[in-house]
Backbone as CSV, one residue per row, in Angstrom:
resi,resn,N_x,N_y,N_z,CA_x,CA_y,CA_z,C_x,C_y,C_z
1,MET,-27.148,-55.425,-46.808,-27.800,-54.225,-46.379,-27.597,-53.144,-47.416
2,THR,-28.620,-52.400,-47.534,-28.574,-51.318,-48.504,-28.167,-50.032,-47.813
3,ARG,-27.876,-49.082,-48.658,-27.468,-47.769,-48.157,-28.580,-47.140,-47.314
4,ASP,-29.809,-47.310,-47.676,-30.938,-46.767,-46.913,-31.074,-47.423,-45.548
5,GLN,-30.564,-48.628,-45.370,-30.625,-49.316,-44.086,-29.419,-48.943,-43.211
6,ILE,-28.249,-48.760,-43.814,-27.012,-48.467,-43.065,-27.023,-47.033,-42.526
7,PHE,-27.471,-46.095,-43.322,-27.415,-44.684,-42.947,-28.205,-44.391,-41.668
8,PRO,-29.474,-44.827,-41.514,-30.199,-44.574,-40.258,-29.549,-45.254,-39.051
9,ARG,-28.985,-46.457,-39.261,-28.319,-47.151,-38.148,-27.044,-46.404,-37.736
10,LEU,-26.312,-45.887,-38.721,-25.095,-45.129,-38.431,-25.422,-43.847,-37.657
11,ILE,-26.468,-43.155,-38.070,-26.888,-41.934,-37.370,-27.335,-42.277,-35.948
12,GLY,-28.091,-43.326,-35.785,-28.537,-43.758,-34.455,-27.369,-44.114,-33.560
13,CYS,-26.382,-44.803,-34.136,-25.184,-45.181,-33.370,-24.401,-43.934,-32.944
14,LEU,-24.238,-42.974,-33.840,-23.524,-41.736,-33.524,-24.261,-40.931,-32.454
15,LEU,-25.588,-40.884,-32.523,-26.357,-40.190,-31.493,-26.205,-40.870,-30.140
16,PHE,-26.164,-42.186,-30.116,-25.972,-42.918,-28.865,-24.601,-42.600,-28.263
17,VAL,-23.548,-42.613,-29.077,-22.187,-42.299,-28.612,-22.120,-40.855,-28.107
18,LEU,-22.745,-39.933,-28.840,-22.759,-38.532,-28.424,-23.477,-38.355,-27.092
19,ALA,-24.605,-39.026,-26.902,-25.350,-38.956,-25.639,-24.526,-39.554,-24.499
20,ALA,-23.809,-40.633,-24.760,-22.975,-41.254,-23.724,-21.826,-40.342,-23.322
21,LEU,-21.205,-39.682,-24.290,-20.104,-38.763,-23.986,-20.593,-37.527,-23.229
22,ALA,-21.769,-37.024,-23.573,-22.301,-35.834,-22.910,-22.666,-36.112,-21.460
23,SER,-23.051,-37.332,-21.150,-23.451,-37.637,-19.772,-22.309,-38.205,-18.947
24,ALA,-21.147,-38.448,-19.534,-20.006,-38.996,-18.799,-19.380,-37.913,-17.929
25,PRO,-18.856,-38.269,-16.763,-18.191,-37.278,-15.917,-16.901,-36.789,-16.574
26,ALA,-16.525,-35.560,-16.242,-15.307,-34.985,-16.806,-14.094,-35.740,-16.282
27,VAL,-13.195,-36.071,-17.156,-12.034,-36.862,-16.793,-11.030,-36.038,-16.000
28,PHE,-10.898,-34.752,-16.279,-9.907,-33.909,-15.643,-10.483,-33.017,-14.548
29,ALA,-11.648,-33.340,-14.039,-12.258,-32.512,-13.000,-11.441,-32.606,-11.724
30,GLN,-11.240,-31.472,-11.072,-10.524,-31.405,-9.806,-11.309,-30.539,-8.849
31,SER,-11.148,-30.789,-7.575,-11.767,-29.918,-6.584,-10.701,-29.489,-5.595
32,ASN,-10.969,-28.377,-4.932,-10.035,-27.846,-3.953,-10.834,-27.060,-2.937
33,ASN,-10.216,-26.689,-1.865,-10.871,-25.909,-0.828,-10.362,-24.479,-0.844
34,GLY,-11.235,-23.529,-0.554,-10.841,-22.134,-0.407,-10.663,-21.816,1.069
35,ASP,-9.879,-20.808,1.351,-9.654,-20.381,2.730,-10.561,-19.217,3.072
36,THR,-10.930,-19.122,4.315,-11.712,-17.992,4.793,-11.322,-17.698,6.232
37,ASP,-11.371,-16.443,6.604,-11.011,-16.021,7.952,-12.023,-15.015,8.457
38,ALA,-12.204,-14.996,9.739,-12.995,-13.966,10.406,-12.405,-13.767,11.787
39,VAL,-12.307,-12.537,12.203,-11.820,-12.217,13.534,-12.938,-11.493,14.267
40,VAL,-13.370,-12.042,15.365,-14.396,-11.401,16.180,-13.675,-10.656,17.293
41,VAL,-13.883,-9.364,17.347,-13.154,-8.507,18.267,-14.087,-8.063,19.385
42,SER,-13.581,-8.097,20.603,-14.400,-7.678,21.733,-14.457,-6.152,21.811
43,PRO,-15.525,-5.624,22.391,-15.584,-4.170,22.603,-14.390,-3.707,23.438
44,LEU,-14.050,-2.455,23.300,-12.931,-1.844,24.015,-11.602,-2.506,23.667
45,SER,-11.428,-2.827,22.391,-10.173,-3.392,21.921,-9.671,-2.552,20.748
46,LEU,-8.469,-2.833,20.310,-7.845,-2.087,19.219,-7.188,-3.097,18.287
47,VAL,-7.501,-3.021,16.984,-6.933,-3.968,16.027,-6.280,-3.214,14.870
48,PRO,-5.162,-3.740,14.345,-4.517,-3.092,13.194,-5.300,-3.344,11.922
49,VAL,-5.370,-2.320,11.064,-6.058,-2.428,9.779,-5.055,-2.260,8.639
50,GLU,-4.132,-1.309,8.765,-3.175,-0.991,7.699,-1.834,-0.627,8.333
51,ASP,-0.741,-1.003,7.666,0.599,-0.672,8.152,1.053,0.689,7.635
52,LEU,1.931,1.332,8.380,2.564,2.573,7.947,3.619,2.201,6.900
53,ASN,3.465,2.735,5.686,4.338,2.343,4.589,4.825,3.600,3.857
54,PHE,6.132,3.779,3.781,6.727,4.965,3.165,6.982,4.796,1.664
55,GLY,6.734,3.619,1.109,6.937,3.401,-0.316,8.409,3.315,-0.682
56,ASN,8.716,3.537,-1.947,10.090,3.486,-2.449,10.726,4.867,-2.337
57,LEU,11.945,4.888,-1.821,12.676,6.144,-1.626,14.078,6.016,-2.209
58,ILE,14.554,7.094,-2.818,15.927,7.145,-3.312,16.685,8.143,-2.440
59,PRO,17.723,7.676,-1.719,18.479,8.597,-0.870,19.412,9.454,-1.720
60,GLY,19.711,10.620,-1.237,20.634,11.503,-1.947,21.924,11.675,-1.172
61,ALA,22.738,12.592,-1.636,24.053,12.824,-1.042,23.976,13.511,0.320
62,THR,22.858,14.204,0.613,22.766,14.925,1.889,21.713,14.344,2.827
63,GLY,20.938,13.361,2.390,19.896,12.789,3.242,18.683,13.686,3.332
64,GLY,17.740,13.303,4.183,16.524,14.078,4.360,15.475,13.246,5.071
65,THR,14.222,13.527,4.792,13.136,12.804,5.450,12.066,12.411,4.438
66,ALA,11.275,11.430,4.840,10.026,11.092,4.156,8.959,11.195,5.224
67,VAL,7.888,11.913,4.931,6.817,12.140,5.905,5.510,11.588,5.342
68,ILE,4.831,10.766,6.141,3.490,10.291,5.807,2.533,11.009,6.750
69,SER,1.549,11.681,6.200,0.553,12.371,7.026,-0.459,11.344,7.539
70,PRO,-1.212,11.688,8.582,-2.258,10.775,9.047,-3.306,10.487,7.966
71,ALA,-3.424,11.388,6.987,-4.364,11.175,5.883,-3.773,10.277,4.792
72,GLY,-2.475,9.968,4.864,-1.852,9.050,3.918,-1.003,9.682,2.845
73,GLY,-0.855,11.010,2.829,-0.024,11.669,1.823,1.453,11.588,2.177
74,ARG,2.310,11.535,1.159,3.754,11.452,1.380,4.433,12.697,0.840
75,THR,5.357,13.254,1.627,6.236,14.327,1.177,7.662,13.933,1.522
76,VAL,8.611,14.486,0.799,10.024,14.223,1.077,10.758,15.552,1.200
77,THR,11.853,15.540,1.958,12.680,16.730,2.124,14.132,16.382,1.836
78,GLY,14.961,17.418,1.746,16.387,17.211,1.500,16.613,16.616,0.131
79,SER,17.575,15.699,0.047,17.890,15.089,-1.245,17.160,13.763,-1.463
80,VAL,16.187,13.438,-0.615,15.413,12.200,-0.766,14.416,12.373,-1.911
81,VAL,14.288,11.346,-2.749,13.369,11.366,-3.886,12.328,10.265,-3.682
82,ALA,11.050,10.640,-3.812,9.967,9.652,-3.756,9.932,8.917,-5.084
83,ALA,9.907,7.577,-5.041,9.991,6.780,-6.268,8.867,5.746,-6.355
84,GLY,7.647,6.180,-6.082,6.488,5.278,-6.211,6.391,4.281,-5.079
85,GLY,5.800,3.152,-5.373,5.604,2.117,-4.366,4.322,2.343,-3.581
86,THR,4.029,1.435,-2.702,2.830,1.517,-1.871,3.072,2.470,-0.712
87,VAL,2.223,3.479,-0.599,2.336,4.478,0.464,1.035,4.453,1.256
88,SER,1.139,4.352,2.578,-0.085,4.369,3.391,0.221,4.802,4.817
89,ASN,-0.774,5.454,5.420,-0.714,5.745,6.837,-1.060,4.461,7.591
90,ALA,-0.679,4.386,8.854,-1.103,3.254,9.675,-2.543,3.499,10.099
91,GLU,-3.312,2.424,10.208,-4.695,2.579,10.647,-5.033,1.471,11.648
92,PHE,-5.709,1.868,12.708,-6.184,0.946,13.737,-7.656,1.237,13.973
93,GLN,-8.400,0.226,14.390,-9.800,0.442,14.727,-10.123,-0.224,16.056
94,GLY,-11.041,0.401,16.774,-11.543,-0.129,18.035,-13.028,0.161,18.121
95,TYR,-13.618,-0.251,19.198,-15.048,-0.018,19.389,-15.243,0.504,20.804
96,GLY,-15.980,1.597,20.929,-16.154,2.190,22.246,-17.569,2.659,22.498
97,THR,-17.819,2.991,23.747,-19.129,3.445,24.197,-19.109,4.960,24.376
98,ARG,-20.179,5.608,23.986,-20.298,7.063,24.037,-19.946,7.603,25.432
99,ASN,-19.226,8.708,25.440,-18.805,9.464,26.621,-17.766,8.768,27.492
100,ARG,-17.298,7.580,27.113,-16.168,6.978,27.819,-14.912,7.710,27.372
101,TYR,-13.900,7.649,28.182,-12.633,8.293,27.863,-11.609,7.245,27.445
102,VAL,-10.734,7.660,26.523,-9.622,6.810,26.117,-8.343,7.630,26.163
103,TYR,-7.289,6.964,26.578,-5.969,7.575,26.590,-5.120,6.797,25.585
104,ILE,-4.599,7.501,24.582,-3.818,6.870,23.518,-2.356,7.257,23.700
105,SER,-1.483,6.251,23.692,-0.061,6.533,23.898,0.810,5.568,23.094
106,THR,2.064,5.974,22.926,3.086,5.116,22.331,4.203,4.966,23.346
107,ALA,5.048,3.978,23.162,6.084,3.678,24.147,7.280,4.626,24.084
108,SER,7.489,5.271,22.941,8.691,6.081,22.765,8.407,7.210,21.776
109,SER,9.362,8.114,21.648,9.206,9.186,20.663,9.883,8.835,19.337
110,SER,10.671,7.754,19.315,11.275,7.312,18.056,11.474,5.795,18.083
111,TYR,11.515,5.234,16.866,11.629,3.785,16.702,12.626,3.495,15.593
112,ARG,13.243,2.329,15.654,14.253,1.944,14.686,13.672,0.973,13.665
113,LEU,13.918,1.257,12.384,13.613,0.332,11.306,14.931,-0.281,10.871
114,ASN,15.023,-1.597,10.879,16.253,-2.298,10.526,16.157,-2.840,9.107
115,ARG,17.282,-2.801,8.410,17.358,-3.336,7.051,17.284,-4.852,7.112
116,VAL,16.407,-5.433,6.285,16.321,-6.891,6.199,17.655,-7.396,5.666
117,GLY,18.292,-8.286,6.382,19.622,-8.753,6.019,20.715,-8.038,6.797
118,GLY,20.334,-7.011,7.564,21.283,-6.310,8.426,22.086,-5.240,7.710
119,GLY,22.910,-4.569,8.489,23.837,-3.603,7.934,23.433,-2.151,7.987
120,ALA,22.172,-1.851,8.277,21.766,-0.443,8.309,20.421,-0.324,9.022
121,ASN,20.102,0.914,9.411,18.806,1.191,10.028,18.401,2.627,9.724
122,MET,17.155,2.941,10.008,16.630,4.298,9.879,15.775,4.573,11.111
123,ARG,15.544,5.855,11.380,14.751,6.237,12.546,13.379,6.748,12.114
124,LEU,12.329,6.205,12.772,10.958,6.681,12.629,10.667,7.539,13.850
125,ARG,10.147,8.740,13.620,9.883,9.647,14.737,8.641,10.485,14.446
126,SER,8.275,11.290,15.383,7.185,12.262,15.231,5.889,11.632,14.732
127,LEU,5.444,10.588,15.419,4.170,9.977,15.053,3.054,10.998,15.254
128,THR,2.160,11.093,14.292,1.035,12.022,14.369,-0.264,11.230,14.258
129,LEU,-1.288,11.722,14.933,-2.540,10.983,15.051,-3.720,11.798,14.532
130,GLN,-4.606,11.123,13.827,-5.903,11.665,13.440,-6.919,10.608,13.852
131,ALA,-7.988,11.021,14.529,-8.955,10.047,15.039,-10.370,10.396,14.617
132,ASP,-11.134,9.375,14.278,-12.562,9.520,14.005,-13.321,9.047,15.232
133,ASN,-14.382,9.758,15.574,-15.271,9.410,16.677,-14.635,9.674,18.048
134,LEU,-13.594,10.491,18.087,-12.960,10.881,19.349,-12.856,12.399,19.418
135,THR,-13.151,12.952,20.596,-13.049,14.386,20.824,-11.894,14.630,21.796
136,PRO,-10.907,15.458,21.407,-9.786,15.723,22.313,-10.246,16.401,23.608
137,VAL,-9.594,16.041,24.702,-9.824,16.654,26.007,-8.550,17.428,26.342
138,ASN,-8.605,18.365,27.240,-7.462,19.242,27.543,-6.350,18.515,28.280
139,PHE,-5.918,17.405,27.766,-4.787,16.658,28.303,-4.212,15.851,27.141
140,PRO,-2.916,15.956,26.878,-2.339,15.272,25.706,-2.637,13.765,25.717
141,GLY,-3.198,13.284,24.602,-3.482,11.859,24.451,-4.817,11.404,25.001
142,LEU,-5.559,12.303,25.679,-6.842,11.919,26.267,-7.993,12.388,25.368
143,PHE,-8.929,11.475,25.125,-10.060,11.750,24.244,-11.346,11.236,24.881
144,ARG,-12.466,11.826,24.457,-13.799,11.332,24.843,-14.425,10.714,23.602
145,ILE,-15.058,9.557,23.772,-15.697,8.877,22.655,-16.980,9.622,22.317
146,ALA,-17.113,10.053,21.057,-18.234,10.888,20.643,-19.549,10.117,20.541
147,SER,-19.505,8.876,20.097,-20.724,8.065,19.993,-20.348,6.596,20.108
148,THR,-21.297,5.776,20.494,-21.041,4.339,20.564,-20.881,3.843,19.138
149,ASN,-19.640,3.544,18.794,-19.378,3.181,17.416,-17.913,2.791,17.260
150,VAL,-17.506,2.576,16.019,-16.129,2.238,15.697,-15.253,3.486,15.824
151,ILE,-14.100,3.306,16.420,-13.093,4.361,16.545,-11.991,4.037,15.538
152,THR,-11.628,5.022,14.726,-10.564,4.816,13.752,-9.403,5.747,14.075
153,LEU,-8.213,5.169,14.197,-6.987,5.945,14.422,-6.138,5.861,13.168
154,ARG,-5.755,7.009,12.637,-4.852,7.075,11.485,-3.556,7.712,11.964
155,ILE,-2.443,7.059,11.653,-1.157,7.503,12.191,-0.164,7.702,11.054
156,GLY,0.507,8.832,11.093,1.583,9.137,10.167,2.869,9.319,10.955
157,GLY,3.949,9.588,10.267,5.224,9.777,10.955,6.290,10.269,10.004
158,THR,7.462,10.517,10.564,8.609,11.016,9.821,9.718,9.976,9.843
159,LEU,10.236,9.654,8.682,11.333,8.705,8.543,12.591,9.474,8.170
160,ASP,13.641,9.348,8.989,14.921,9.992,8.695,15.724,9.092,7.756
161,VAL,16.061,9.625,6.583,16.832,8.887,5.582,18.226,9.505,5.545
162,ARG,19.233,8.711,5.845,20.615,9.214,5.871,21.131,9.470,4.451
163,ALA,22.182,10.253,4.375,22.861,10.459,3.096,23.333,9.104,2.570
164,ASN,23.058,8.831,1.313,23.453,7.570,0.667,23.030,6.342,1.481
165,GLN,21.834,6.360,2.034,21.291,5.251,2.822,21.417,3.946,2.026
166,GLN,21.862,2.890,2.697,22.035,1.602,2.027,20.700,1.101,1.480
167,ALA,20.714,0.610,0.244,19.503,0.101,-0.396,19.016,-1.160,0.309
168,GLY,17.713,-1.360,0.302,17.129,-2.560,0.890,15.764,-2.278,1.469
169,VAL,15.166,-3.312,2.032,13.871,-3.210,2.692,14.118,-3.009,4.177
170,TYR,13.460,-2.007,4.757,13.612,-1.692,6.180,12.289,-1.971,6.884
171,GLN,12.365,-2.656,8.016,11.159,-3.011,8.757,11.323,-2.674,10.230
172,GLY,10.200,-2.353,10.859,10.185,-2.078,12.289,8.750,-2.074,12.769
173,SER,8.571,-1.778,14.013,7.213,-1.702,14.563,7.160,-0.619,15.628
174,PHE,5.945,-0.193,15.925,5.728,0.762,17.002,4.436,0.362,17.708
175,PRO,4.434,0.385,19.033,3.215,0.004,19.760,2.274,1.197,19.931
176,ILE,0.993,0.926,19.873,-0.042,1.915,20.184,-0.871,1.317,21.313
177,THR,-1.046,2.080,22.375,-1.837,1.606,23.516,-3.053,2.520,23.663
178,MET,-4.215,1.914,23.844,-5.457,2.647,24.034,-6.073,2.166,25.344
179,ASN,-6.062,3.010,26.364,-6.662,2.662,27.647,-8.034,3.296,27.753
180,TYR,-9.045,2.473,28.058,-10.417,2.949,28.180,-10.736,3.237,29.650
181,TYR,-11.459,4.357,29.904,-11.867,4.733,31.255,-13.347,4.965,31.297
């Protein structure tokens, strides 16, 4: 065979191999499943959207407070120093019908946050409420629903930080009850 005969056959062979490789399935292909969630909520219910979070705090020699407003702003008093971290007001949402009444209440005026791992606690008190789509009525905690729509409750509070409070993560909970009339 001459060079003129070998060269076209070599090119043809290389094109065949290239076409075979391009059409072959990927050797390292993997598949997996993704997760998805949906929660269908009935009318006249209340669901949590965001947790009340005071962020990172540095206690001082005399103690003080950290306050989260219903709008989500944080202030500190005494020798407490705000040190970044995630800060948020608590948020709940419900759905109501126009002109119905709702009574919003909590179980107590203060709640305990316990240190993960034990050994210390802090007190959460003075919960404050800001509500969308609710009109206050002349009775504490009673509101009229302004329109048939989503009701949003934003809650802030005051955290008492002791002098030289033990370092760690503190967790607790507070119940919110919404009675529809």
